[in-house]
mmCIF file of C-alpha atoms in Angstrom:
data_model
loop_
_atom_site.group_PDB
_atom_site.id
_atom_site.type_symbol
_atom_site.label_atom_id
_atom_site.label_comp_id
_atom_site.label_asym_id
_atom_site.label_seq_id
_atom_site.Cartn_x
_atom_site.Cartn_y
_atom_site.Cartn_z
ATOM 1 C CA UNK Y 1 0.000 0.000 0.000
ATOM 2 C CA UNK Y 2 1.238 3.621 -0.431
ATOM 3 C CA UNK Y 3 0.265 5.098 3.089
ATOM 4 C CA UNK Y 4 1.666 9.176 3.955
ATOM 5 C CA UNK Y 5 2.341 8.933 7.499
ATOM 6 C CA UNK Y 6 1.635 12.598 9.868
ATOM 7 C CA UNK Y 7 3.004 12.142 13.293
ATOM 8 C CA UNK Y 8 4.887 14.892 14.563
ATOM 9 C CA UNK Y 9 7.258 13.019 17.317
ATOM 10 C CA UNK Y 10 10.394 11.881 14.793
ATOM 11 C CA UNK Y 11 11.189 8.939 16.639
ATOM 12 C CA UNK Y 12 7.395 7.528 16.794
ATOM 13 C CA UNK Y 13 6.994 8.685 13.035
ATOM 14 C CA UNK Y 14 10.438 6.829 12.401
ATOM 15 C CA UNK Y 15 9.214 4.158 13.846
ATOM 16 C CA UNK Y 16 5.875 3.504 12.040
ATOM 17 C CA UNK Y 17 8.130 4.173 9.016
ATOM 18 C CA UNK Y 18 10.453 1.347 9.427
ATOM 19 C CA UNK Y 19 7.571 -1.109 10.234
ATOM 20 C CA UNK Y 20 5.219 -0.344 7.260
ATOM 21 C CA UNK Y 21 8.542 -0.746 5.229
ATOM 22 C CA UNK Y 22 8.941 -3.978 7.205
ATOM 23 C CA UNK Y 23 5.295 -5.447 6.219
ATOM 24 C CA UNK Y 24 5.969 -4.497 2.626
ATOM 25 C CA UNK Y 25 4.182 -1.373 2.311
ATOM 26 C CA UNK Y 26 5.606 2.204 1.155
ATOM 27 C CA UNK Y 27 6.173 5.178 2.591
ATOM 28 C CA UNK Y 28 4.662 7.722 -0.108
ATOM 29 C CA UNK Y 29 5.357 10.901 2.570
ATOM 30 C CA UNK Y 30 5.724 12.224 5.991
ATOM 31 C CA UNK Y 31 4.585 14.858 7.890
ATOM 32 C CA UNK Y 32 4.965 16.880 11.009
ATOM 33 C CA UNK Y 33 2.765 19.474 11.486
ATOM 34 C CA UNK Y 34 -1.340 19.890 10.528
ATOM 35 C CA UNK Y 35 -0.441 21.994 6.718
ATOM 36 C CA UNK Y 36 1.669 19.427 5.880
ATOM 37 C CA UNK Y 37 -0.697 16.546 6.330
ATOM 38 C CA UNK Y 38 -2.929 18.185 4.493
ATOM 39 C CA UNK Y 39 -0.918 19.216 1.195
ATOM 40 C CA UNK Y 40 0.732 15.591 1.615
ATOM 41 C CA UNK Y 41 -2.706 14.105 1.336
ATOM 42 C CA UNK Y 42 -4.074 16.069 -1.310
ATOM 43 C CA UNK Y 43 -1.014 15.317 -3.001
ATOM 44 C CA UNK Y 44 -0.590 11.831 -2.933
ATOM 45 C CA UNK Y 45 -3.712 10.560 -2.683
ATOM 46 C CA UNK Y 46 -2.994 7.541 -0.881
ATOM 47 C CA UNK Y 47 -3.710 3.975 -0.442
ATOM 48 C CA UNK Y 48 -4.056 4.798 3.612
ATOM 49 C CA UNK Y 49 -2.607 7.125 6.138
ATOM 50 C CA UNK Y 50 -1.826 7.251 9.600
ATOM 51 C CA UNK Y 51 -2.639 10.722 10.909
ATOM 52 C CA UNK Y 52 -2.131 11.872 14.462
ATOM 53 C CA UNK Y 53 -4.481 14.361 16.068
ATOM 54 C CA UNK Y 54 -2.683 16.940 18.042
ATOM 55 C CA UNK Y 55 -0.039 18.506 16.095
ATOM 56 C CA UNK Y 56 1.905 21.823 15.229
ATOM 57 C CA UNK Y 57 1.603 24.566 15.106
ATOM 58 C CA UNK Y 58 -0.705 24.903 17.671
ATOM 59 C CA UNK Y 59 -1.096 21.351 18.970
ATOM 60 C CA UNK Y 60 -4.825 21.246 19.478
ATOM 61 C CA UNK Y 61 -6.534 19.352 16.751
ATOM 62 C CA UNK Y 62 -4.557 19.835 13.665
ATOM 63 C CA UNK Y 63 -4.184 16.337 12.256
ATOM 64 C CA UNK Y 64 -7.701 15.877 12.671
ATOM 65 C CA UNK Y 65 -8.597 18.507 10.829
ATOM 66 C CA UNK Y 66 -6.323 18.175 8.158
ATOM 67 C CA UNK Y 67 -7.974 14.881 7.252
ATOM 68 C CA UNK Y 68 -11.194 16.457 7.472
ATOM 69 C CA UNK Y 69 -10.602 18.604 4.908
ATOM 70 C CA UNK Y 70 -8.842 16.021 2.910
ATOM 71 C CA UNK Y 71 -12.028 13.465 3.117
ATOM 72 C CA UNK Y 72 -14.104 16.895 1.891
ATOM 73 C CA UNK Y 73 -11.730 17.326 -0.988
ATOM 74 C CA UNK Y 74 -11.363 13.118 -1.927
ATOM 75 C CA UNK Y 75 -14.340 11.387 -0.262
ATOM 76 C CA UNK Y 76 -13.657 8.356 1.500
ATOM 77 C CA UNK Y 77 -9.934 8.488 1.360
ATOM 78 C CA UNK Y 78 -8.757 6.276 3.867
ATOM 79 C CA UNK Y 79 -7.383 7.697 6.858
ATOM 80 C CA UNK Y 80 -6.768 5.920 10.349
ATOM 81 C CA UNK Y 81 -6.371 8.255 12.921
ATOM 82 C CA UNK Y 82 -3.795 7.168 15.449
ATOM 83 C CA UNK Y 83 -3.633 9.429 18.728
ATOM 84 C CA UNK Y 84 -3.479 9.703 22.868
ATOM 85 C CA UNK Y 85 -6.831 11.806 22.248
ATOM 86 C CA UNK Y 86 -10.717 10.986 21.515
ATOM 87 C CA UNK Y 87 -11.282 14.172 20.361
ATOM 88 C CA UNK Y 88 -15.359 13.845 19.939
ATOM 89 C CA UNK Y 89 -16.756 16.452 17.884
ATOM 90 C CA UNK Y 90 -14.014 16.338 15.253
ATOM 91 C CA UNK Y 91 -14.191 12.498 15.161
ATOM 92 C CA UNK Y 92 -17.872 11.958 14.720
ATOM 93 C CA UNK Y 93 -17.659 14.708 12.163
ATOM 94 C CA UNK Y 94 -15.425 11.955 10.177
ATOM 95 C CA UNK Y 95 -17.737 9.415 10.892
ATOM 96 C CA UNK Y 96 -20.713 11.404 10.195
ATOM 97 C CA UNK Y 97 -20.016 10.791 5.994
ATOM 98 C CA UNK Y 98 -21.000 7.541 6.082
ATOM 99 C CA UNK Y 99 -18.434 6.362 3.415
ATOM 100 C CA UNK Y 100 -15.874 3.949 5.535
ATOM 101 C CA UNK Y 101 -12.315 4.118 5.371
ATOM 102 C CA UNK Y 102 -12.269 5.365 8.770
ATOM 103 C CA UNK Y 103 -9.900 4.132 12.163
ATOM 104 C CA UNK Y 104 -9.178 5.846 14.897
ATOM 105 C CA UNK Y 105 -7.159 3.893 17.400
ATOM 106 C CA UNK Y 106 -5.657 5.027 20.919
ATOM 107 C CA UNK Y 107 -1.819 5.263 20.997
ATOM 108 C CA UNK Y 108 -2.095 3.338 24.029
ATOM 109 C CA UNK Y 109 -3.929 0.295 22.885
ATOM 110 C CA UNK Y 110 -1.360 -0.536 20.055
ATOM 111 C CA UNK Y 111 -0.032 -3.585 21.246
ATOM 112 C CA UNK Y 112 0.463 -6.000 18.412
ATOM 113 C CA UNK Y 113 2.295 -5.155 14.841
ATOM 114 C CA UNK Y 114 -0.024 -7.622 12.944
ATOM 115 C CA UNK Y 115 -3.052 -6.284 14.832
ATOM 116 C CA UNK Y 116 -2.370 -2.689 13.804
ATOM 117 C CA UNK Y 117 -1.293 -3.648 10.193
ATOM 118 C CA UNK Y 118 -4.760 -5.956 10.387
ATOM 119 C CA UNK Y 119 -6.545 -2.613 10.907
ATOM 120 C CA UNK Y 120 -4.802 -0.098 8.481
ATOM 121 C CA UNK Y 121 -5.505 -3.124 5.518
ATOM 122 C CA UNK Y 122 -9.183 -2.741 6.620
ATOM 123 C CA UNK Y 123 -9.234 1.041 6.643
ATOM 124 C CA UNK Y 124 -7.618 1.007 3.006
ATOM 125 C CA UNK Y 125 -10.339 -1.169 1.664
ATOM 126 C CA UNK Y 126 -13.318 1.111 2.828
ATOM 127 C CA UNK Y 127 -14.262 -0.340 6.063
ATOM 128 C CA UNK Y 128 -13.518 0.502 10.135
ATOM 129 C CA UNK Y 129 -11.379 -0.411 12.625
ATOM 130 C CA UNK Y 130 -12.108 1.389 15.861
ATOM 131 C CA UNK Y 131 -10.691 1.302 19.084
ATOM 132 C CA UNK Y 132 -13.174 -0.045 22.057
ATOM 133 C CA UNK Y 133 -12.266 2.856 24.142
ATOM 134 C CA UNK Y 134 -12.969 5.214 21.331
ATOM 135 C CA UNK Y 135 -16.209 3.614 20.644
ATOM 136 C CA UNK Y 136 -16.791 4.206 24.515
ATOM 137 C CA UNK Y 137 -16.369 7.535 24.494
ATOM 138 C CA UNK Y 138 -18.195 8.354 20.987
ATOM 139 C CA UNK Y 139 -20.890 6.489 22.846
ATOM 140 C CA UNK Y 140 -21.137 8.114 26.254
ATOM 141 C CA UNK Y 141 -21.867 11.319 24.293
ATOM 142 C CA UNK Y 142 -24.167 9.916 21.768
ATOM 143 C CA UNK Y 143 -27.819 10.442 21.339
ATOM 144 C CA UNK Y 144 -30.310 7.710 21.691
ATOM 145 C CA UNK Y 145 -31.102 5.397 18.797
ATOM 146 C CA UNK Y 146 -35.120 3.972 18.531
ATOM 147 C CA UNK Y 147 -34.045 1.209 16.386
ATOM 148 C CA UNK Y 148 -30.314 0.278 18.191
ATOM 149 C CA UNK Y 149 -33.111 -0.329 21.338
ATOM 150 C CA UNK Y 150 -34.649 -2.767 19.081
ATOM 151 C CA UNK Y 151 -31.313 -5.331 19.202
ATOM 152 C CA UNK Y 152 -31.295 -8.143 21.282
ATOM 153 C CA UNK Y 153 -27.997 -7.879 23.560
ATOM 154 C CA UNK Y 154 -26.124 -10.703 21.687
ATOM 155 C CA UNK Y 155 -26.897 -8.345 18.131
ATOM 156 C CA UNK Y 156 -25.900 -5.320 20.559
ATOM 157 C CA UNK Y 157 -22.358 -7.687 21.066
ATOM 158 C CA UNK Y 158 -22.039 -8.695 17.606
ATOM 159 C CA UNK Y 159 -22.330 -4.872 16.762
ATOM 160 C CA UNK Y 160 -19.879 -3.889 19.141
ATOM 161 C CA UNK Y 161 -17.259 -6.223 17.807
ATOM 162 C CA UNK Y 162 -18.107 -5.305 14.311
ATOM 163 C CA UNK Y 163 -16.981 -1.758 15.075
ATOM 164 C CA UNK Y 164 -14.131 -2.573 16.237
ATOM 165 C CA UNK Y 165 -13.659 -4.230 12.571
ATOM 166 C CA UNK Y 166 -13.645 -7.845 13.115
ATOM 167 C CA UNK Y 167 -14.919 -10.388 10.580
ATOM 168 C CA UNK Y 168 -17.341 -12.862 11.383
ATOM 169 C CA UNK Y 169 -14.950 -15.351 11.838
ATOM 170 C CA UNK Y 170 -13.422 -13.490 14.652
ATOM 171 C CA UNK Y 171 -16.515 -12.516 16.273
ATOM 172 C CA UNK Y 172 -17.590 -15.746 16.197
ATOM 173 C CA UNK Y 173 -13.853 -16.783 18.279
ATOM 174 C CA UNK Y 174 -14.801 -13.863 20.875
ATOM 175 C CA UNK Y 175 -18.252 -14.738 21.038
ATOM 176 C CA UNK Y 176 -17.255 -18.882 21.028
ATOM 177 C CA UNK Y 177 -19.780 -18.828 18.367
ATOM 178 C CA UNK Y 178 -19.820 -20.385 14.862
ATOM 179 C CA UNK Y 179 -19.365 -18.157 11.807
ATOM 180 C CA UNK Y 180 -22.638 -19.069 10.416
ATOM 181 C CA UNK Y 181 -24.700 -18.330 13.888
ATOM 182 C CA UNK Y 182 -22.972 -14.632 13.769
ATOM 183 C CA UNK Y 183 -23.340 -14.572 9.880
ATOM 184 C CA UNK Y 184 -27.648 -15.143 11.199
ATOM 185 C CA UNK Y 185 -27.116 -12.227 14.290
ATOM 186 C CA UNK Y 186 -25.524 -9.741 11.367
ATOM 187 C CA UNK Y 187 -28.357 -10.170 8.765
ATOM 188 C CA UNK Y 188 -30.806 -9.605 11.615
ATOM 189 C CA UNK Y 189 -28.950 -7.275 13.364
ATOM 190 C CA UNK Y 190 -28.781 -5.638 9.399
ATOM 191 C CA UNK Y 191 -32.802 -5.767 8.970
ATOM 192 C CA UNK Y 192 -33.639 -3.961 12.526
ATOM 193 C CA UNK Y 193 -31.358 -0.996 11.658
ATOM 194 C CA UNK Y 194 -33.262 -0.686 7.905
ATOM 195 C CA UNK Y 195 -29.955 -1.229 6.312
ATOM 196 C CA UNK Y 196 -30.865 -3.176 3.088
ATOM 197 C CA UNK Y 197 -28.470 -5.401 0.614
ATOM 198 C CA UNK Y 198 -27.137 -2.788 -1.669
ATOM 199 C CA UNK Y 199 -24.048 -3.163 -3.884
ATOM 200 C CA UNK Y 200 -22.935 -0.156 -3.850
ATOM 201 C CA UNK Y 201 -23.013 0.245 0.394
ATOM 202 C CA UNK Y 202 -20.838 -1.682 2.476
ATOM 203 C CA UNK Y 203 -23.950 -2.619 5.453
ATOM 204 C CA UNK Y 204 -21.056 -3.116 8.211
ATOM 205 C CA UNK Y 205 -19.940 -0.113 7.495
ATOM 206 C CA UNK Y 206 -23.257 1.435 8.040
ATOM 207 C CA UNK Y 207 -24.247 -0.643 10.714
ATOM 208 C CA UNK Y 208 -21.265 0.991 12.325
ATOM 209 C CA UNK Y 209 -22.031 4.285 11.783
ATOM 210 C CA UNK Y 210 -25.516 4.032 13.361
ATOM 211 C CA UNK Y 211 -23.775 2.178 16.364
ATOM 212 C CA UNK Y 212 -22.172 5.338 16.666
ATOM 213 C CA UNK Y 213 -25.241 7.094 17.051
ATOM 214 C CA UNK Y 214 -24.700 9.274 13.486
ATOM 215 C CA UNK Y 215 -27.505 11.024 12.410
ATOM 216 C CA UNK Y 216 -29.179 10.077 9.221
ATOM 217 C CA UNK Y 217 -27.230 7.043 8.054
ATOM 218 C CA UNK Y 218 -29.764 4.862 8.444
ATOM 219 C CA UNK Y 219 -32.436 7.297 6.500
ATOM 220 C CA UNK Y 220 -29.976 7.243 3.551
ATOM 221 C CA UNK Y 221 -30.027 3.607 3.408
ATOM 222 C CA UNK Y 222 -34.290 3.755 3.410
ATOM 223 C CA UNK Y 223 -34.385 5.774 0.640
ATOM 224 C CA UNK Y 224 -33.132 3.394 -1.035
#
């Protein structure tokens, strides 16, 4: 993949330098402060990029804002945001589009190359990776949904898993359930939320999204 990395700390932007280059990916650009992020992903376009929050010059919300403006310029690039922050408003703001290609991970939760590598792959190919205690605090803020009440608490599990951007296969491990009884939860989890089989929308990702309590996802998918 050709991922433009925006961290402004050298050595931890070093760092996730040398291990993309290790997994086979490339390094298309760098950047250190909110400007550059933004011209480097206007520029390059990439495949995915890891894009820290809180960066020069003022070190508020920079990053985040950068690939706001980015996803407004070239919807849906994919962008996973990597940072010691949940900044809320920003963040459901990036949600809010309903397109996918969307992560947002807590520095602190990295533990695991693969895992991390697992979620940028997903994030390049249009879907989410989220971490739980971003999905917490997203949540503790959120309005109430009428038709998330409708879910049984094992669809409210599946759900929860989903957004963190596991496959059935791996729900199904965390769950100890088979693939085929969680491939059953998602389709009925799917038809309670009003999202219907369409082609051209990727359902997990909009199951997701209304998870996340953003309004008028589910609307778009009725009108379909």
């Amino acid at each position: 993949m050709r991922i433009v990395v925006a961290e402004d700390l050298y050595l931890l932007r070093d760092g996730m330098v040398r291990l993309l280059q290790a997994y086979g990916h490339q390094v298309v650009a760098t950047a250190s402060t909110g400007p550059e992020t933004l011209d480097a992903l206007l520029t390059w376009r990439p495949d995915v990029s890891i894009v820290d929050v809180r960066m020069p010059p003022t070190q508020s919300d920079e990053g985040l804002r950068a690939a706001l403006a980015a996803r407004g310029e070239v919807p849906g690039l994919p962008i996973l945001i990597l940072s010691q922050h949940v900044e809320q408003l920003y963040a459901r703001e990036l949600l809010a589009d309903g397109s996918g290609g969307i992560g947002y991970f807590l520095k602190d939760s990295v533990f695991d190359a693969d895992q991390f590598i697992d979620a940028l792959e997903r994030v390049a190919g249009g879907g989410t990776a989220m971490d739980p205690a971003v999905i917490a605090k997203l949540l503790s803020s959120g309005s109430s949904n009428r038709r998330l009440g409708q879910l049984t608490e094992r669809e409210h599990s599946v759900l929860s898993l989903m957004a963190e951007g596991l496959s059935n296969q791996a729900i199904g491990q965390r769950l100890f359930l088979s693939e085929s009884a969680i491939s059953k939860y998602t389709t009925s989890l799917f038809g309670k939320l009003g999202i219907t089989d369409d082609d051209n929308n990727n359902r997990r990702v909009l199951a997701v999204l209304t998870y996340l309590n953003q309004p008028g996802v589910v609307n778009q998918s009725d009108d379909r």
